[in-house]
Amino acid sequence: AQTVTQSQPEMSVQEAETVTLSCTYDTSESDYYLFWYKQPPSRQMILVIRQEAYKQQNATENRFSVNFQKAAKSFSLKISDSQLGDAAMYFCAYRTAYNAGNMLTFGGGTRLMVKP
Amino acid sequence: DGGITQSPKYLFRKEGQNVTLSCEQNLNHDAMYWYRQDPGQGLRLIYYSQIVNDFQKGDIAEGYSVSREKKESFPLTVTSAQKNPTAFYLCASSLNRVAHSNQPQHFGDGTRLSIL
């Protein structure tokens, strides 16, 4: 079974600065998908960014980018020019590519605080 | 606008009582999921359904039951057998039933269940 680990329970960043959230995963599969979800205080889960394991290029979405290291099984999220609205819980998630169930395995989350 | 609607937002259960959480989606998604989230933790999969009239147990199915009589609806019943039901429950859906697709899951706003 796959596992996803987020080793930083809490992180803080100054507004306008850059922060990196860590995520590692354990799998024996070669094809899979990785996601970062944001959960603000409203508790809604919002997709931030996704990465296909077969792609070497790191995904980017505006101020959000990932550093995907397949050999190291690492998938970190970088948030540039941090804004107060970025304060939330961030969850890393793994999905296998080998079945149609699309089930996600989530990490335990990192709480990001943004200081004005 | 298309989306996922969970109701109620807050729910209280008495000891020995079954309660049902509603989840409706108008995204025309094939697959639907139920997750449980405990304070400060990630999401754990309770049940999922890939097509109508079919569903499978997730990692923590004991004490829960589901039905999938319509594509749009995937209600979750928390039975009296679930000894620690106090948690935040999230419903999600996704488009694909095909492997090798990066389609993400879309989430509802959640239901908070508490024991009286």
mmCIF file of C-alpha atoms in Angstrom:
data_model
loop_
_atom_site.group_PDB
_atom_site.id
_atom_site.type_symbol
_atom_site.label_atom_id
_atom_site.label_comp_id
_atom_site.label_asym_id
_atom_site.label_seq_id
_atom_site.Cartn_x
_atom_site.Cartn_y
_atom_site.Cartn_z
ATOM 1 C CA ALA A 1 0.000 0.000 0.000
ATOM 2 C CA GLN A 2 1.109 3.506 -0.725
ATOM 3 C CA THR A 3 1.845 5.966 2.062
ATOM 4 C CA VAL A 4 2.229 9.726 1.971
ATOM 5 C CA THR A 5 4.202 11.616 4.604
ATOM 6 C CA GLN A 6 4.235 15.313 5.326
ATOM 7 C CA SER A 7 6.932 15.844 7.921
ATOM 8 C CA GLN A 8 6.115 19.468 8.749
ATOM 9 C CA PRO A 9 2.956 19.773 10.883
ATOM 10 C CA GLU A 10 3.226 23.569 10.809
ATOM 11 C CA MET A 11 5.064 26.164 8.771
ATOM 12 C CA SER A 12 5.040 29.925 8.818
ATOM 13 C CA VAL A 13 6.067 32.471 6.218
ATOM 14 C CA GLN A 14 6.219 36.226 6.019
ATOM 15 C CA GLU A 15 3.863 37.821 3.549
ATOM 16 C CA ALA A 16 5.507 38.201 0.095
ATOM 17 C CA GLU A 17 8.175 35.627 0.947
ATOM 18 C CA THR A 18 8.578 32.104 -0.441
ATOM 19 C CA VAL A 19 7.880 28.893 1.441
ATOM 20 C CA THR A 20 8.340 25.225 0.564
ATOM 21 C CA LEU A 21 6.172 22.436 1.946
ATOM 22 C CA SER A 22 7.586 18.916 1.932
ATOM 23 C CA CYS A 23 5.941 15.666 0.896
ATOM 24 C CA THR A 24 7.405 12.209 0.473
ATOM 25 C CA TYR A 25 5.636 9.054 -0.587
ATOM 26 C CA ASP A 26 6.299 5.370 -0.705
ATOM 27 C CA THR A 27 5.271 3.304 -3.713
ATOM 28 C CA SER A 28 6.519 0.478 -5.869
ATOM 29 C CA GLU A 29 4.624 1.747 -8.898
ATOM 30 C CA SER A 30 6.186 3.655 -11.763
ATOM 31 C CA ASP A 31 3.113 5.481 -13.008
ATOM 32 C CA TYR A 32 1.001 7.613 -10.713
ATOM 33 C CA TYR A 33 -0.305 11.107 -10.057
ATOM 34 C CA LEU A 34 0.431 13.530 -7.258
ATOM 35 C CA PHE A 35 -1.712 16.383 -6.032
ATOM 36 C CA TRP A 36 -1.565 19.247 -3.587
ATOM 37 C CA TYR A 37 -4.855 20.326 -2.024
ATOM 38 C CA LYS A 38 -5.487 23.411 0.095
ATOM 39 C CA GLN A 39 -8.013 23.411 2.935
ATOM 40 C CA PRO A 40 -8.731 26.925 4.258
ATOM 41 C CA PRO A 41 -10.654 27.506 7.507
ATOM 42 C CA SER A 42 -13.877 27.039 5.556
ATOM 43 C CA ARG A 43 -12.791 23.356 5.333
ATOM 44 C CA GLN A 44 -13.419 23.085 1.587
ATOM 45 C CA MET A 45 -10.719 21.114 -0.252
ATOM 46 C CA ILE A 46 -9.325 23.061 -3.190
ATOM 47 C CA LEU A 47 -6.992 21.587 -5.800
ATOM 48 C CA VAL A 48 -3.781 23.605 -5.997
ATOM 49 C CA ILE A 49 -1.623 21.686 -8.450
ATOM 50 C CA ARG A 50 -1.154 18.223 -9.974
ATOM 51 C CA GLN A 51 1.795 16.296 -11.377
ATOM 52 C CA GLU A 52 1.979 13.237 -13.587
ATOM 53 C CA ALA A 53 4.824 10.918 -12.657
ATOM 54 C CA TYR A 54 5.747 10.281 -16.281
ATOM 55 C CA LYS A 55 6.406 13.986 -16.830
ATOM 56 C CA GLN A 56 9.874 15.214 -15.957
ATOM 57 C CA GLN A 57 8.862 18.856 -16.095
ATOM 58 C CA ASN A 58 7.689 20.274 -12.802
ATOM 59 C CA ALA A 59 4.126 21.582 -12.751
ATOM 60 C CA THR A 60 3.457 25.262 -12.131
ATOM 61 C CA GLU A 61 0.251 27.204 -11.476
ATOM 62 C CA ASN A 62 0.858 30.919 -11.093
ATOM 63 C CA ARG A 63 2.590 31.384 -7.702
ATOM 64 C CA PHE A 64 2.541 27.645 -6.979
ATOM 65 C CA SER A 65 5.118 25.215 -8.289
ATOM 66 C CA VAL A 66 6.368 21.771 -7.386
ATOM 67 C CA ASN A 67 9.746 20.119 -7.158
ATOM 68 C CA PHE A 68 9.098 16.544 -8.224
ATOM 69 C CA GLN A 69 11.992 14.174 -7.575
ATOM 70 C CA LYS A 70 10.795 10.756 -8.730
ATOM 71 C CA ALA A 71 13.855 8.790 -7.677
ATOM 72 C CA ALA A 72 13.730 10.302 -4.215
ATOM 73 C CA LYS A 73 9.916 9.963 -4.096
ATOM 74 C CA SER A 74 9.638 13.595 -3.108
ATOM 75 C CA PHE A 75 6.983 16.115 -4.144
ATOM 76 C CA SER A 76 7.422 19.513 -2.489
ATOM 77 C CA LEU A 77 5.216 22.557 -3.021
ATOM 78 C CA LYS A 78 6.726 26.011 -3.370
ATOM 79 C CA ILE A 79 4.556 29.058 -2.796
ATOM 80 C CA SER A 80 6.076 32.295 -4.057
ATOM 81 C CA ASP A 81 5.037 35.809 -3.025
ATOM 82 C CA SER A 82 2.957 34.397 -0.163
ATOM 83 C CA GLN A 83 -0.354 36.088 0.507
ATOM 84 C CA LEU A 84 -2.548 36.163 3.585
ATOM 85 C CA GLY A 85 -5.108 34.103 1.696
ATOM 86 C CA ASP A 86 -2.594 31.277 1.373
ATOM 87 C CA ALA A 87 -2.979 30.494 5.071
ATOM 88 C CA ALA A 88 -4.532 27.032 5.217
ATOM 89 C CA MET A 89 -3.900 23.338 5.698
ATOM 90 C CA TYR A 90 -2.101 21.824 2.725
ATOM 91 C CA PHE A 91 -2.430 18.155 1.878
ATOM 92 C CA CYS A 92 -0.300 16.123 -0.457
ATOM 93 C CA ALA A 93 -2.085 13.197 -2.147
ATOM 94 C CA TYR A 94 -1.104 10.191 -4.244
ATOM 95 C CA ARG A 95 -3.138 8.335 -6.824
ATOM 96 C CA THR A 96 -2.156 5.207 -8.695
ATOM 97 C CA ALA A 97 -2.461 5.165 -12.479
ATOM 98 C CA TYR A 98 -3.103 1.444 -12.646
ATOM 99 C CA ASN A 99 -6.787 1.235 -11.890
ATOM 100 C CA ALA A 100 -9.893 3.267 -12.528
ATOM 101 C CA GLY A 101 -10.828 3.834 -8.937
ATOM 102 C CA ASN A 102 -9.090 7.194 -8.662
ATOM 103 C CA MET A 103 -8.733 6.775 -4.911
ATOM 104 C CA LEU A 104 -6.445 9.245 -3.236
ATOM 105 C CA THR A 105 -4.051 8.550 -0.374
ATOM 106 C CA PHE A 106 -3.500 11.695 1.674
ATOM 107 C CA GLY A 107 -0.665 12.855 3.868
ATOM 108 C CA GLY A 108 -1.348 14.186 7.350
ATOM 109 C CA GLY A 109 -1.210 17.807 6.258
ATOM 110 C CA THR A 110 0.859 20.927 6.930
ATOM 111 C CA ARG A 111 -0.676 24.006 8.488
ATOM 112 C CA LEU A 112 0.693 27.131 6.813
ATOM 113 C CA MET A 113 0.534 30.431 8.645
ATOM 114 C CA VAL A 114 1.218 33.677 6.808
ATOM 115 C CA LYS A 115 2.471 36.613 8.859
ATOM 116 C CA PRO A 116 1.602 40.150 7.718
ATOM 117 C CA ASP B 1 -22.973 26.295 -11.409
ATOM 118 C CA GLY B 2 -21.978 22.669 -11.117
ATOM 119 C CA GLY B 3 -20.747 21.348 -7.844
ATOM 120 C CA ILE B 4 -21.122 19.022 -4.898
ATOM 121 C CA THR B 5 -23.667 19.726 -2.192
ATOM 122 C CA GLN B 6 -23.381 18.180 1.236
ATOM 123 C CA SER B 7 -26.096 18.506 3.842
ATOM 124 C CA PRO B 8 -26.521 19.230 6.595
ATOM 125 C CA LYS B 9 -23.520 21.378 7.451
ATOM 126 C CA TYR B 10 -23.770 20.382 11.118
ATOM 127 C CA LEU B 11 -25.341 17.208 12.489
ATOM 128 C CA PHE B 12 -25.793 15.876 15.982
ATOM 129 C CA ARG B 13 -26.311 12.248 16.847
ATOM 130 C CA LYS B 14 -27.568 10.643 19.997
ATOM 131 C CA GLU B 15 -26.028 7.466 21.301
ATOM 132 C CA GLY B 16 -27.384 4.395 19.490
ATOM 133 C CA GLN B 17 -28.852 6.419 16.645
ATOM 134 C CA ASN B 18 -28.189 6.082 12.924
ATOM 135 C CA VAL B 19 -27.764 9.277 10.921
ATOM 136 C CA THR B 20 -27.483 9.857 7.190
ATOM 137 C CA LEU B 21 -25.287 12.448 5.511
ATOM 138 C CA SER B 22 -26.355 13.627 2.095
ATOM 139 C CA CYS B 23 -24.080 14.170 -0.915
ATOM 140 C CA GLU B 24 -25.394 15.311 -4.301
ATOM 141 C CA GLN B 25 -23.383 16.286 -7.371
ATOM 142 C CA ASN B 26 -24.436 17.800 -10.680
ATOM 143 C CA LEU B 27 -21.065 17.457 -12.369
ATOM 144 C CA ASN B 28 -22.063 14.273 -14.202
ATOM 145 C CA HIS B 29 -19.193 12.503 -12.478
ATOM 146 C CA ASP B 30 -19.070 8.726 -12.446
ATOM 147 C CA ALA B 31 -17.170 8.174 -9.235
ATOM 148 C CA MET B 32 -18.004 9.384 -5.735
ATOM 149 C CA TYR B 33 -16.187 9.084 -2.425
ATOM 150 C CA TRP B 34 -16.620 9.594 1.292
ATOM 151 C CA TYR B 35 -13.773 10.666 3.542
ATOM 152 C CA ARG B 36 -13.471 11.173 7.258
ATOM 153 C CA GLN B 37 -11.229 13.890 8.706
ATOM 154 C CA ASP B 38 -10.300 14.017 12.376
ATOM 155 C CA PRO B 39 -8.883 17.210 13.937
ATOM 156 C CA GLY B 40 -5.396 18.017 12.718
ATOM 157 C CA GLN B 41 -5.255 14.950 10.505
ATOM 158 C CA GLY B 42 -5.533 14.013 6.871
ATOM 159 C CA LEU B 43 -8.439 12.406 5.068
ATOM 160 C CA ARG B 44 -9.215 8.714 5.292
ATOM 161 C CA LEU B 45 -11.372 6.912 2.759
ATOM 162 C CA ILE B 46 -14.587 5.360 4.062
ATOM 163 C CA TYR B 47 -16.366 4.163 0.908
ATOM 164 C CA TYR B 48 -16.240 4.821 -2.794
ATOM 165 C CA SER B 49 -18.420 4.127 -5.798
ATOM 166 C CA GLN B 50 -17.309 4.008 -9.403
ATOM 167 C CA ILE B 51 -20.733 3.467 -10.977
ATOM 168 C CA VAL B 52 -24.386 3.346 -9.992
ATOM 169 C CA ASN B 53 -25.422 0.371 -7.857
ATOM 170 C CA ASP B 54 -21.828 -0.478 -7.045
ATOM 171 C CA PHE B 55 -19.579 0.580 -4.186
ATOM 172 C CA GLN B 56 -16.505 -0.654 -2.319
ATOM 173 C CA LYS B 57 -15.138 -0.318 1.176
ATOM 174 C CA GLY B 58 -12.286 2.048 1.818
ATOM 175 C CA ASP B 59 -9.800 1.962 4.660
ATOM 176 C CA ILE B 60 -12.237 2.652 7.527
ATOM 177 C CA ALA B 61 -15.638 1.303 6.424
ATOM 178 C CA GLU B 62 -16.637 -0.344 9.716
ATOM 179 C CA GLY B 63 -19.697 1.298 11.228
ATOM 180 C CA TYR B 64 -20.689 3.019 7.977
ATOM 181 C CA SER B 65 -22.939 2.132 5.064
ATOM 182 C CA VAL B 66 -23.649 3.725 1.678
ATOM 183 C CA SER B 67 -25.913 3.393 -1.322
ATOM 184 C CA ARG B 68 -25.597 4.521 -4.930
ATOM 185 C CA GLU B 69 -29.032 4.290 -6.494
ATOM 186 C CA LYS B 70 -28.540 7.379 -8.644
ATOM 187 C CA LYS B 71 -25.477 8.777 -10.355
ATOM 188 C CA GLU B 72 -25.955 12.118 -8.646
ATOM 189 C CA SER B 73 -26.354 10.866 -5.085
ATOM 190 C CA PHE B 74 -24.131 8.972 -2.650
ATOM 191 C CA PRO B 75 -25.547 9.138 0.908
ATOM 192 C CA LEU B 76 -23.506 7.948 3.866
ATOM 193 C CA THR B 77 -25.145 6.399 6.940
ATOM 194 C CA VAL B 78 -23.236 6.477 10.201
ATOM 195 C CA THR B 79 -24.584 3.569 12.168
ATOM 196 C CA SER B 80 -24.653 2.972 15.908
ATOM 197 C CA ALA B 81 -21.845 0.480 15.344
ATOM 198 C CA GLN B 82 -19.478 3.391 14.700
ATOM 199 C CA LYS B 83 -18.267 4.040 18.238
ATOM 200 C CA ASN B 84 -16.394 7.252 17.581
ATOM 201 C CA PRO B 85 -18.315 9.086 14.865
ATOM 202 C CA THR B 86 -17.411 12.642 15.838
ATOM 203 C CA ALA B 87 -15.505 13.986 12.844
ATOM 204 C CA PHE B 88 -15.683 16.091 9.714
ATOM 205 C CA TYR B 89 -17.018 14.195 6.698
ATOM 206 C CA LEU B 90 -16.142 15.146 3.141
ATOM 207 C CA CYS B 91 -17.774 13.886 -0.032
ATOM 208 C CA ALA B 92 -15.947 14.014 -3.346
ATOM 209 C CA SER B 93 -16.512 13.063 -6.959
ATOM 210 C CA SER B 94 -14.406 12.614 -10.041
ATOM 211 C CA LEU B 95 -14.998 12.366 -13.761
ATOM 212 C CA ASN B 96 -12.922 9.479 -14.868
ATOM 213 C CA ARG B 97 -13.439 5.782 -14.658
ATOM 214 C CA VAL B 98 -10.429 5.208 -16.807
ATOM 215 C CA ALA B 99 -6.952 4.521 -15.558
ATOM 216 C CA HIS B 100 -4.074 6.737 -16.600
ATOM 217 C CA SER B 101 -6.020 9.935 -16.195
ATOM 218 C CA ASN B 102 -5.045 12.853 -14.037
ATOM 219 C CA GLN B 103 -8.588 13.982 -13.306
ATOM 220 C CA PRO B 104 -8.711 15.322 -9.751
ATOM 221 C CA GLN B 105 -11.390 14.806 -7.176
ATOM 222 C CA HIS B 106 -13.786 17.670 -6.489
ATOM 223 C CA PHE B 107 -14.973 18.113 -2.924
ATOM 224 C CA GLY B 108 -18.093 19.304 -1.156
ATOM 225 C CA ASP B 109 -18.055 21.682 1.800
ATOM 226 C CA GLY B 110 -18.335 18.894 4.368
ATOM 227 C CA THR B 111 -20.571 17.894 7.262
ATOM 228 C CA ARG B 112 -19.473 18.132 10.881
ATOM 229 C CA LEU B 113 -20.962 15.325 12.958
ATOM 230 C CA SER B 114 -21.019 15.512 16.748
ATOM 231 C CA ILE B 115 -22.309 13.211 19.467
ATOM 232 C CA LEU B 116 -24.778 14.574 22.006
#
